[in-house]
XYZ file of C-alpha atoms in Angstrom:
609
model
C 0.000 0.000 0.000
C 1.006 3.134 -1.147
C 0.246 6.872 -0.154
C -1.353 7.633 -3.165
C -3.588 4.674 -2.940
C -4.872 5.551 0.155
C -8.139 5.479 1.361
C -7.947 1.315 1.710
C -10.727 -0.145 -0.070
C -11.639 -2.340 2.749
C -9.492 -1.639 6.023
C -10.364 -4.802 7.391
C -11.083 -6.525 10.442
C -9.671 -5.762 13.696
C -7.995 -7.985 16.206
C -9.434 -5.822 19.180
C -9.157 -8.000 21.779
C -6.529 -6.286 23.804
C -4.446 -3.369 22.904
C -1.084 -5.481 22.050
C -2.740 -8.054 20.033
C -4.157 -4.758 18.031
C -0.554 -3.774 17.682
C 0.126 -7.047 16.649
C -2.650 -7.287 13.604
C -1.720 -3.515 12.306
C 1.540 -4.768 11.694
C 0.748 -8.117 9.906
C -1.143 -5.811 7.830
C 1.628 -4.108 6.657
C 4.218 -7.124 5.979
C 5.023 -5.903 2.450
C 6.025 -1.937 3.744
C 8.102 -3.368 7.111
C 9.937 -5.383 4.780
C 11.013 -2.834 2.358
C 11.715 -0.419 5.221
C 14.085 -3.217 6.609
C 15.777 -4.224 3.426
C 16.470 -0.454 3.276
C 17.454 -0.010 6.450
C 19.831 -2.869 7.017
C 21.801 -1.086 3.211
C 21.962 1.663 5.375
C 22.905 0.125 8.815
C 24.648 -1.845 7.008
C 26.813 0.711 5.581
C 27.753 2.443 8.230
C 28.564 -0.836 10.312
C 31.003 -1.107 7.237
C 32.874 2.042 8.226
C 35.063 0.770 10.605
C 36.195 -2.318 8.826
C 36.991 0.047 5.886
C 38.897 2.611 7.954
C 41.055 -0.698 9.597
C 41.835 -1.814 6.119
C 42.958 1.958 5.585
C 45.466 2.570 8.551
C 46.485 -1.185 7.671
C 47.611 0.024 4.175
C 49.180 3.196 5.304
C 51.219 1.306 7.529
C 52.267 -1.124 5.092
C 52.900 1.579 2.588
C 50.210 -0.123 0.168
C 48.792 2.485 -1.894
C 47.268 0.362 -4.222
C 45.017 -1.306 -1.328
C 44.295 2.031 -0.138
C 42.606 3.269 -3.705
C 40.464 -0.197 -3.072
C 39.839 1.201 0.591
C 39.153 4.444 -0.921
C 36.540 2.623 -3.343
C 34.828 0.783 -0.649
C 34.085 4.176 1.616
C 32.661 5.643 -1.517
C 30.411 2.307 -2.248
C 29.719 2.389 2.065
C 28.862 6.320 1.515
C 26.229 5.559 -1.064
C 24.779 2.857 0.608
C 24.432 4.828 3.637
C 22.897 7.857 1.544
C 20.598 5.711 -0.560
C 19.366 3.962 2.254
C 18.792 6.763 4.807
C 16.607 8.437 1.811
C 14.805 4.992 1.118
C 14.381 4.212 4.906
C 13.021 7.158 5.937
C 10.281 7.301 2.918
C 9.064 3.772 3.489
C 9.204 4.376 7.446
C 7.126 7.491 7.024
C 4.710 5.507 4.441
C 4.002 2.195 6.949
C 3.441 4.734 9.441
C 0.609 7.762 7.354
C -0.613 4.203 6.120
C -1.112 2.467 9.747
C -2.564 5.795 10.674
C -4.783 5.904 7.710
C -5.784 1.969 8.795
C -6.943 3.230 12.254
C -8.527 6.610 11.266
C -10.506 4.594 8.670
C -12.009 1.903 11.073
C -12.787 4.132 13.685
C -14.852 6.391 10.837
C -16.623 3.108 10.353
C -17.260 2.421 13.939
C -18.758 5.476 14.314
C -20.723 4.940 10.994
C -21.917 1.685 12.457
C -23.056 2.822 15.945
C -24.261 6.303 15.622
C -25.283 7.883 17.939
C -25.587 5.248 20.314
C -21.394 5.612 20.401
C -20.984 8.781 23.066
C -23.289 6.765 24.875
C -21.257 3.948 25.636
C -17.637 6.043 25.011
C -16.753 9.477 26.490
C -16.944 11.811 23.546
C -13.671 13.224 24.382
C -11.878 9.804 24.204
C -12.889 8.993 20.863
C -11.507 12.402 19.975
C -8.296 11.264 21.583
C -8.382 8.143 19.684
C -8.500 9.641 16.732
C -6.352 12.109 17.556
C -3.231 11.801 19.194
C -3.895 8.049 19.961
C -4.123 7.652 15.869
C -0.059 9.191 16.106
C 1.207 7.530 18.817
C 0.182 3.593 16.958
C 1.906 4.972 13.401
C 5.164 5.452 15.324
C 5.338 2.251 16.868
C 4.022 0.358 13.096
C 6.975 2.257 11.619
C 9.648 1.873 14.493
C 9.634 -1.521 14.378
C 11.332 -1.965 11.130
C 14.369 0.530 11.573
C 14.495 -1.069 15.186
C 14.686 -4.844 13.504
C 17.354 -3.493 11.087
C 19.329 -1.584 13.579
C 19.340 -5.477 16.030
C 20.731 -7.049 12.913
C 23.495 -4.559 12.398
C 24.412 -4.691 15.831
C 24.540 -8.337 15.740
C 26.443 -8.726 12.422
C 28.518 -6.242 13.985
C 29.499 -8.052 16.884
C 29.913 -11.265 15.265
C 32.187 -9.494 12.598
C 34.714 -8.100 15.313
C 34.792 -11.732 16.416
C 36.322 -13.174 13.895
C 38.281 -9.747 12.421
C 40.346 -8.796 16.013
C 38.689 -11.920 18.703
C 40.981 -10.786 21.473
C 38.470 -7.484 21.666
C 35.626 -8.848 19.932
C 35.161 -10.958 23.088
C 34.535 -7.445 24.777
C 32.039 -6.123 22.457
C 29.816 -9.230 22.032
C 29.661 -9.381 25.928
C 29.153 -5.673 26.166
C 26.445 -5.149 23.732
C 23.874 -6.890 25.354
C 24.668 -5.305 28.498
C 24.043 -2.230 26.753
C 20.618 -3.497 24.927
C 19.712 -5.090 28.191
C 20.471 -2.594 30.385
C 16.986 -0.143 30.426
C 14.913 -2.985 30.811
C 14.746 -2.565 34.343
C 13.610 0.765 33.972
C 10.757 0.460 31.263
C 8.232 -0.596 33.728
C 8.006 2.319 35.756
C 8.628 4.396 32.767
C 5.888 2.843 31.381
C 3.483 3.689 34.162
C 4.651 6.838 34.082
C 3.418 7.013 30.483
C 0.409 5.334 30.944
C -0.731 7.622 33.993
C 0.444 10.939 31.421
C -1.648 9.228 28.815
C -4.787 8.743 30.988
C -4.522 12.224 33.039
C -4.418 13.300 29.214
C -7.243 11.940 27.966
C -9.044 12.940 30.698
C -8.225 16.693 30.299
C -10.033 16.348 26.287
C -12.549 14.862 27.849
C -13.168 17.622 30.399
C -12.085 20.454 27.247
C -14.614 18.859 24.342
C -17.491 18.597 27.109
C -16.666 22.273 28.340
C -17.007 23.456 24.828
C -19.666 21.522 23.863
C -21.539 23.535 26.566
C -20.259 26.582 26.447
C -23.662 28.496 25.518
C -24.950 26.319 28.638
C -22.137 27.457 30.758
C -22.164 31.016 29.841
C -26.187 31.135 30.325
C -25.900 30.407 34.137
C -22.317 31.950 34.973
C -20.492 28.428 34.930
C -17.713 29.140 32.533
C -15.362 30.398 35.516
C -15.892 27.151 37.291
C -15.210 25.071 34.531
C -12.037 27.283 33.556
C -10.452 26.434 36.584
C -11.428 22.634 36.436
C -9.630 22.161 33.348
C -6.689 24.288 34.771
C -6.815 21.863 37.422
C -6.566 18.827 34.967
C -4.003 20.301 32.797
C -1.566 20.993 35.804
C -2.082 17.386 36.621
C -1.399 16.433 33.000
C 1.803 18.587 33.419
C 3.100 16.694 36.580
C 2.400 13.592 35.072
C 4.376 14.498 32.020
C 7.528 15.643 33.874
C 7.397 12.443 36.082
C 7.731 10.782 32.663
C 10.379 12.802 30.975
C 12.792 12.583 34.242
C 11.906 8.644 33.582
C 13.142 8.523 29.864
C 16.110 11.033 30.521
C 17.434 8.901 33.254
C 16.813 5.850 30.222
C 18.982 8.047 28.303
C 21.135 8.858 30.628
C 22.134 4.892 30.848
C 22.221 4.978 26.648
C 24.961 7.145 27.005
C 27.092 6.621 29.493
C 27.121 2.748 29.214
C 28.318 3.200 25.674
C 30.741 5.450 26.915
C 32.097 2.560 29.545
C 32.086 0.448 26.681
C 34.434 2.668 23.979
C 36.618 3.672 27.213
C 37.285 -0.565 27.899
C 37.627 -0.987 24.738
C 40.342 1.942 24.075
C 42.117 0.896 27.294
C 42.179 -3.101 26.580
C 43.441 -2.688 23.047
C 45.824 -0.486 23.833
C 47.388 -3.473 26.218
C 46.640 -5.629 23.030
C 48.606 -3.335 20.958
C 51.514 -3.110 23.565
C 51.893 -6.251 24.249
C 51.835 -7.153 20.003
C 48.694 -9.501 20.110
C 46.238 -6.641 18.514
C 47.502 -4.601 15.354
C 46.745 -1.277 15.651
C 44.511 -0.910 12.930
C 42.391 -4.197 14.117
C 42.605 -1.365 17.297
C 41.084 1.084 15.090
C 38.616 -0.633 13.681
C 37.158 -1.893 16.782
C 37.139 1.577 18.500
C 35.231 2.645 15.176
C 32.873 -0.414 15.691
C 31.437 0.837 18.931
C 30.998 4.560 17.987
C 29.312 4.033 14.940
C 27.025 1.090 17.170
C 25.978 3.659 19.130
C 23.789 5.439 15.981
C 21.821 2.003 15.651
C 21.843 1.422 19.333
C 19.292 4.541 19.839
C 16.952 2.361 18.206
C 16.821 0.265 20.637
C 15.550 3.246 22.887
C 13.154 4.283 20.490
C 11.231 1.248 20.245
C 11.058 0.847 23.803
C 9.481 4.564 24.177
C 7.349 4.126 21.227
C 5.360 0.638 22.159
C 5.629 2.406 25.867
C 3.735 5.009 24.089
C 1.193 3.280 21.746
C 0.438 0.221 24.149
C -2.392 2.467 26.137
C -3.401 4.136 22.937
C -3.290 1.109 20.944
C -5.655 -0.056 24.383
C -7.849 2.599 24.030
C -8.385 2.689 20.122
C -9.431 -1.482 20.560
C -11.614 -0.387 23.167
C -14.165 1.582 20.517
C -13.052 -0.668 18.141
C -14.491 -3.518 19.654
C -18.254 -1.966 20.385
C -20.685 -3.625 17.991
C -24.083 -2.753 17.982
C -25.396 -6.158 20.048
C -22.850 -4.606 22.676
C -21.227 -7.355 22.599
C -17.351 -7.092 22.265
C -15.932 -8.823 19.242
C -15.226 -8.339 16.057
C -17.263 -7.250 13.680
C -19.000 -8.743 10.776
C -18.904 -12.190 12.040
C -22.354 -14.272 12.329
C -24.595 -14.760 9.203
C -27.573 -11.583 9.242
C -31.268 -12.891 9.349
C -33.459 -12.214 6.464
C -35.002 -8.958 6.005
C -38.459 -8.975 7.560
C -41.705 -8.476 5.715
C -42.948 -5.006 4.664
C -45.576 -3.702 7.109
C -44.309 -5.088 10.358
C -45.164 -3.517 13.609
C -42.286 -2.361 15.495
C -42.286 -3.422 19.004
C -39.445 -2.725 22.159
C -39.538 -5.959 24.357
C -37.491 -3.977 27.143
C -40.473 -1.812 27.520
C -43.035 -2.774 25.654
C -43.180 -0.315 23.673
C -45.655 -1.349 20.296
C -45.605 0.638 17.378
C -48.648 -0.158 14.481
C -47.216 0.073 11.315
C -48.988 3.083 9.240
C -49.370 4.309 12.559
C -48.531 7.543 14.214
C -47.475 6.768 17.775
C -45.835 9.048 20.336
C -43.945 7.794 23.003
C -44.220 9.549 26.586
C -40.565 8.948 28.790
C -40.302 11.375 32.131
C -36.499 10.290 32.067
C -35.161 11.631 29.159
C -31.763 9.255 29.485
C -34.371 6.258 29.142
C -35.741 7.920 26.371
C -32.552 8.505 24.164
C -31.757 4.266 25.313
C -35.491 3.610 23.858
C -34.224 5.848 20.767
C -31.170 3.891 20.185
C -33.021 0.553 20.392
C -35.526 1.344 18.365
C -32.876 1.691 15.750
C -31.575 -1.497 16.157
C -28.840 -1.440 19.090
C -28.778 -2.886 22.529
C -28.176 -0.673 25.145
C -26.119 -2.509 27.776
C -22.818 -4.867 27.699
C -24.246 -7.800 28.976
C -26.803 -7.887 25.902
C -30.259 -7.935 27.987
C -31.681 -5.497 27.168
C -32.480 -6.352 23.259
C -32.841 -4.288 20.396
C -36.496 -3.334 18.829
C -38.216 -5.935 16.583
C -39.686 -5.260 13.244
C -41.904 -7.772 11.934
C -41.061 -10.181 15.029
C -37.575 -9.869 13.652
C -34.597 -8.505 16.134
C -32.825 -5.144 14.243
C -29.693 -6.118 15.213
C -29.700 -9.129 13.970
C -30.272 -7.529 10.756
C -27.327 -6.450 8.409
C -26.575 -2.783 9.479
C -26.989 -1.440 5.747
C -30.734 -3.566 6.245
C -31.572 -2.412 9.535
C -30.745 1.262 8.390
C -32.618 1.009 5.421
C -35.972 0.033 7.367
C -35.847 1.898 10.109
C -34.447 5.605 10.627
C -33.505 7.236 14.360
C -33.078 10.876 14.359
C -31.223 11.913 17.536
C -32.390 14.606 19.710
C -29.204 16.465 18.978
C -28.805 15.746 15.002
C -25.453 17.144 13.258
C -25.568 19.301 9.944
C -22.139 18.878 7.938
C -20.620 22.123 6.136
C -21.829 22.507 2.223
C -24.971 23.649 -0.016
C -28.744 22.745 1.051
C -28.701 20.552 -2.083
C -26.036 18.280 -0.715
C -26.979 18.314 2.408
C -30.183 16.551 1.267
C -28.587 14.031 -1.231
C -28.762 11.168 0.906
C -30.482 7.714 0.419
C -34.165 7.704 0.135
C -37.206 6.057 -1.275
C -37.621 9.336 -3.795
C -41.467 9.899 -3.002
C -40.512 12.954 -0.607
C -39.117 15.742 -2.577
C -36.769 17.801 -0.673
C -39.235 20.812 -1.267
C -42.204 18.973 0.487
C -40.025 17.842 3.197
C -38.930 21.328 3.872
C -42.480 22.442 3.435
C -43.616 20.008 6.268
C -41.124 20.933 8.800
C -42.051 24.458 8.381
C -38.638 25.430 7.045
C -39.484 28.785 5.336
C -37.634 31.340 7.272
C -34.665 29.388 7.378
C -34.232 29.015 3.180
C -34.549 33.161 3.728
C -31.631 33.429 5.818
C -29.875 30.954 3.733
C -30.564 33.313 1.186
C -29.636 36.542 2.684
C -26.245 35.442 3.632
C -25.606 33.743 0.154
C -23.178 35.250 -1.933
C -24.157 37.567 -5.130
C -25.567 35.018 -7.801
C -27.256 32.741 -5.949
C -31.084 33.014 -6.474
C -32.081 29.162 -5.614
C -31.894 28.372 -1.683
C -30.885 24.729 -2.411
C -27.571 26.160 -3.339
C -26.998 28.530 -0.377
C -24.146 27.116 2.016
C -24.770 25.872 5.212
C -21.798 26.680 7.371
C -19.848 24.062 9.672
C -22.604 22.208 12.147
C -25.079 24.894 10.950
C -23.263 27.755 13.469
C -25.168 30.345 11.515
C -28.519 29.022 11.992
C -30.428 29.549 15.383
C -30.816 26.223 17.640
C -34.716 25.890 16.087
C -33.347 26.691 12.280
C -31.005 23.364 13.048
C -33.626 21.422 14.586
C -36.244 21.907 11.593
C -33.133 21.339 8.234
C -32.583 18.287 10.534
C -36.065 16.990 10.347
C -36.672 17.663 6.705
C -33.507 15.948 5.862
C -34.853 12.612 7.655
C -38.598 12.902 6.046
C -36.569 13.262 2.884
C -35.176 9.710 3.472
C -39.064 8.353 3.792
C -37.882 5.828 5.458
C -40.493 2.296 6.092
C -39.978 3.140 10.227
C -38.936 7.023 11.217
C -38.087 7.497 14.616
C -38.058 11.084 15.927
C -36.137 12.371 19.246
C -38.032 15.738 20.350
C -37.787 17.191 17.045
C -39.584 20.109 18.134
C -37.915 21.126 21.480
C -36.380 23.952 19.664
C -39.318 25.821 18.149
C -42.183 27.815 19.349
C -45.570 26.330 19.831
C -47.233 28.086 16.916
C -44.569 26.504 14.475
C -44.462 23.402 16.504
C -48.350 23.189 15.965
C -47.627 23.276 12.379
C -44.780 20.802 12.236
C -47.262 17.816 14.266
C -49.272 18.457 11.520
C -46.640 18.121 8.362
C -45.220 15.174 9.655
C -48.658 13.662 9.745
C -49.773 14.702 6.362
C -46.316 13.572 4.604
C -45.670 10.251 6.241
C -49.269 9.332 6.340
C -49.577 5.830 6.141
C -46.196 5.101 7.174
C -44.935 4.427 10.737
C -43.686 6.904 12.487
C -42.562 7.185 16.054
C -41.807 10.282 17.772
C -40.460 10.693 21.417
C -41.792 13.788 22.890
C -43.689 15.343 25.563
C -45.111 18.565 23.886
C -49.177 18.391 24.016
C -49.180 19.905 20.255
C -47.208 16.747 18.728
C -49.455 14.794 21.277
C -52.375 15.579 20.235
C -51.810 14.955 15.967
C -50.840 11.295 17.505
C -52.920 8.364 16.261
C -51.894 6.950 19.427
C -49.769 8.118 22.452
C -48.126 5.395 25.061
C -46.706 6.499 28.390
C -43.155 4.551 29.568
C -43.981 5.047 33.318
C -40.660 3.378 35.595
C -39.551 1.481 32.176
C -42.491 -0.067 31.174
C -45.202 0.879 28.895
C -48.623 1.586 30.117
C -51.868 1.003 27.822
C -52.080 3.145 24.514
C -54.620 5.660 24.032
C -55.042 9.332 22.052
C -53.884 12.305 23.764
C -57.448 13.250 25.267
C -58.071 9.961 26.896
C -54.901 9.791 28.577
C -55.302 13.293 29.753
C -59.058 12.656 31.261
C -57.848 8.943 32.535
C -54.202 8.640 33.466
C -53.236 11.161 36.181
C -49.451 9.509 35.576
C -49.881 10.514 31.702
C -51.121 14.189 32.920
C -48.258 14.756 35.782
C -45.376 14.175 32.807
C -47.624 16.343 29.725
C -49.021 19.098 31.850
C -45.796 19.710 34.510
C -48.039 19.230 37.284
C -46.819 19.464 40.981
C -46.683 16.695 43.617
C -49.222 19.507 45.372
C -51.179 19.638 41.993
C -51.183 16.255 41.473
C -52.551 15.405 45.259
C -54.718 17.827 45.139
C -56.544 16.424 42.026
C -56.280 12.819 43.387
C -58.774 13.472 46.223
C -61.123 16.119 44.308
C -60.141 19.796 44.921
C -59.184 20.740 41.281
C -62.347 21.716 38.883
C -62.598 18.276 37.298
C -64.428 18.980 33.974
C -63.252 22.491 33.613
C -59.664 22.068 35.048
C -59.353 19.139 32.011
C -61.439 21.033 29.213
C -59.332 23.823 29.954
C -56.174 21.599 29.580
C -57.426 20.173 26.623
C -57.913 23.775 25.257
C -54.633 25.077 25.960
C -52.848 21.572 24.232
């Protein structure tokens, strides 16, 4: 895989089990690019382990007074020098490409994790941490993919290194090949704790993105009741901590560095001193003297290698962790990987839609509204409805359509039949035209759609802030998440986009809480004009969606209570009346034992809904 060819047409499935094993399955992915990087990088390891045996052979000549084996010695640096050259170049570019390409691997599957789940993904991962994942976390797992290659290429240099010394100059060979591996070996006990050190940096982190993406995502919240000063100095808080935490680990990997260099130092000084005794006492020649002093400078180029792998799995092991963590989220909630399991057959057309959690019915062709007073077990009723489970442990099922489970369904299937729109729906940057080119049955035009959720005003101010030229709406721009729309403007584009998609089962979050009751009251009844005939559930509380209902069912303490219009529920369910009218626990005793106006107290009710 090149850079050019990237996106990958399929990225594959993840081994997500653990963050290692993930590690593990990126770079079997990539077999072809880590073995061109380490062809390349042992012609350039290799050429600069060949500097020392060339510069031997040189003093060697000059002290035999050869000049014709010192033009050959001359020849070989210049061969060594283009090796080197050619290979740093070569290295570096396929390094660089495993690791935009490993990257590009991760960035892609987490897109289609978050394609797959939805919304129902911030509800079972921190929004911040999947922006860490894909973030910094995305980085951290490149380096490591493309370390590993200059680090295997760097091992074999230092091992053909010490086995050359062997057999060129064995009296101080015998000093190398035991003092390598002391070298190699000799931060190991050290990588634990600088590894915890890491992985506490790397959670204090994540938490701090967490607390920043949250703060911003409510910063018109924050700013309405005086909170952003209390939030500033959380995240100050956190990001001091993050500080700390990132010191502690830097004193941890200078210390490791620390050891790099002055081991290697020991070494070259032992070496120096025993040849020299070699030399004196006529059992070394000086240039085999040379040579080997050459041998363990240049080792210690390749010998940072060794370092750098060790900080970059220390590194990517917790993000690697965290990126199989979302990774491994399917929409049964089951971890695993995905795609495995044959998908059931497509139900019939016309099948009711029915939650067995709460149970919840929907008719099909029906118009039913759905009555939570805990909006968190509304959004879970939301997000099984549309085919996910809502806990780990898998009990609590997804909706059926047609007696058939939706997430046992193929996800392009279960898409296809049944539509959620979340109560906070997202509006990507571009024209009103392609905003509304998305997959649908084509019997909703985009201009009835609009028409239906009462979208008038908002093609005007589409229009007003359009540049010179542009006289059809569908054209205007809609800028990034809709910022120059009001909160209602959002909320009704949003809604016409999903009545667009006419999908067999629509399943509506509040789409209203945004609006004003006169426009609301106009909205209840587009949406039951244009999907007439179709089912359609909407999640609400608002007595003017209520009351277009063909049939309204309360969720009282997660279960559903009988169905019945608006007006019965009103006159016979004091439950039904506490959630839709906002009635007191005074109000609500008061009309249990007869002091409220029955008749008039509910016709005037009725009136004002």
């Amino acid at each position: 895989m090149q850079i050019s060819d990237l996106p990958y047409p399929d990225p594959g499935v993840p081994d997500a089990r653990t963050g290692p094993r993930f590690l593990l399955w990126l770079g079997r992915g990539q077999l072809g690019g880590q073995a061109r990087s380490l062809a390349w990088g042992l012609l350039h390891f290799g050429g600069v382990a060949g500097l020392p045996y060339a510069v031997g052979l040189g003093v060697d000549a000059v002290v035999r007074r050869d000049g014709g084996g010192l033009l050959r010695v001359g020849a070989l640096l210049l061969l060594l020098g283009i090796a080197i050259s050619l290979g740093d170049a070569m290295l570096h570019r396929t390094a660089v490409t495993n690791w935009i390409t490993a990257a590009a691997r991760v960035q892609q599957l987490l897109a289609r994790k978050t394609a797959e789940l939805g919304s129902a993904l911030t509800r079972r991962v921190a929004a911040g941490e999947v922006v860490a994942v894909s973030t910094g976390d995305v980085e951290k797992i490149g380096w490591f993919v493309e370390a590993v290659s200059r680090f295997l290429a760097a091992a074999l240099t230092v091992a053909a290194i010490c086995v050359g010394l062997l057999f060129y100059a064995p009296a101080i060979g015998v000093v190398v090949a035991v003092g390598v591996p002391v070298l190699a070996l000799s931060v190991l006990p050290l990588l634990p704790r600088a590894t915890r050190r890491a992985d506490i940096q790397r959670e204090k982190a994540g938490k701090a993105t967490e607390l920043a993406s949250d703060t911003v995502a409510g910063l018109r919240v924050l700013r309405g009741i005086g909170g952003e000063e209390l939030f500033l100095g959380r995240y100050r808080e956190a990001s001091q901590e993050v500080r700390r935490a990132a010191v502690r680990s830097a004193r941890m990997w200078a210390l490791i560095a620390a050891v790099q260099v002055l081991l290697p130092g020991a070494l070259m000084i032992t070496v120096v001193w025993y040849g020299a005794v070699l030399v004196t006492d006529e059992r070394l020649a000086v240039g085999e003297l040379v040579a080997a002093f050459s041998a363990v400078a240049t080792m210690l180029y390749p010998l940072r290698h060794f370092q750098e792998i060790a900080m970059a799995y220390s590194f990517s092991r917790p993000s690697a962790a965290r990126a199989a963590r979302v990774l491994s989220l399917t929409r049964t909630g089951e971890a695993g990987p995905a795609g495995t399991g044959a998908a059931a057959p497509a139900p019939a057309p016309g099948g009711d839609l029915y939650d067995p959690e709460t149970g919840v019915l929907a008719p099909a062709g029906a118009f039913t509204a759905v009555v939570c007073g805990d909006p968190d077990l509304a959004g879970r009723l939301a997000e099984r409805l549309g085919g996910h489970r809502t806990d780990s442990a898998g009990a609590a099922r997804s909706a059926l359509l047609g007696g058939v489970a939706l997430d046992e369904l193929a996800l392009d299937t279960a898409r296809e039949l049944v539509l959620v729109q979340d109560k906070d729906p997202v509006l990507l940057s571009g024209t009103l035209r392609e905003l509304f080119d998305v997959p649908a049955s084509g019997s909703v035009t985009p201009r009835a759609a609009l028409e239906a959720a009462q979208c008038d005003d908002v093609l005007d101010a589409l229009l007003q802030s359009a540049p010179d030229g542009v006289r059809d709406p569908m054209d205007a721009r809609i800028t990034e998440r809709g910022r120059s729309l009001s909160g209602g403007q959002r909320q009704r584009l949003a809604l016409a986009r999903s009545l667009v998609t006419d999908p067999e089962v629509l399943v509506l979050d509040e789409p209203t809480s945004a609006v004003d009751s006169h426009t609301e009251a106009r909205i209840a009844d587009g949406i039951a004009a244009l999907r007439s005939g179709r089912t359609t559930v909407v999640l609400a509380s608002s007595p003017l969606l209520l009351d277009r209902a063909d049939r309204v069912v309360l969720v009282h303490e997660g279960r559903a209570l009988p169905a019945g219009t608006h007006r019965e529920l009103l006159r016979g369910e004091p439950r039904y009346r506490a959630v839709v009218t906002r009635e007191t626990d005074e109000e609500q005793r008061r009309a249990g034992i007869g002091l409220a106006g029955p008749a008039e107290e509910l016709t005037g009710i009725e009136e004002s809904a």
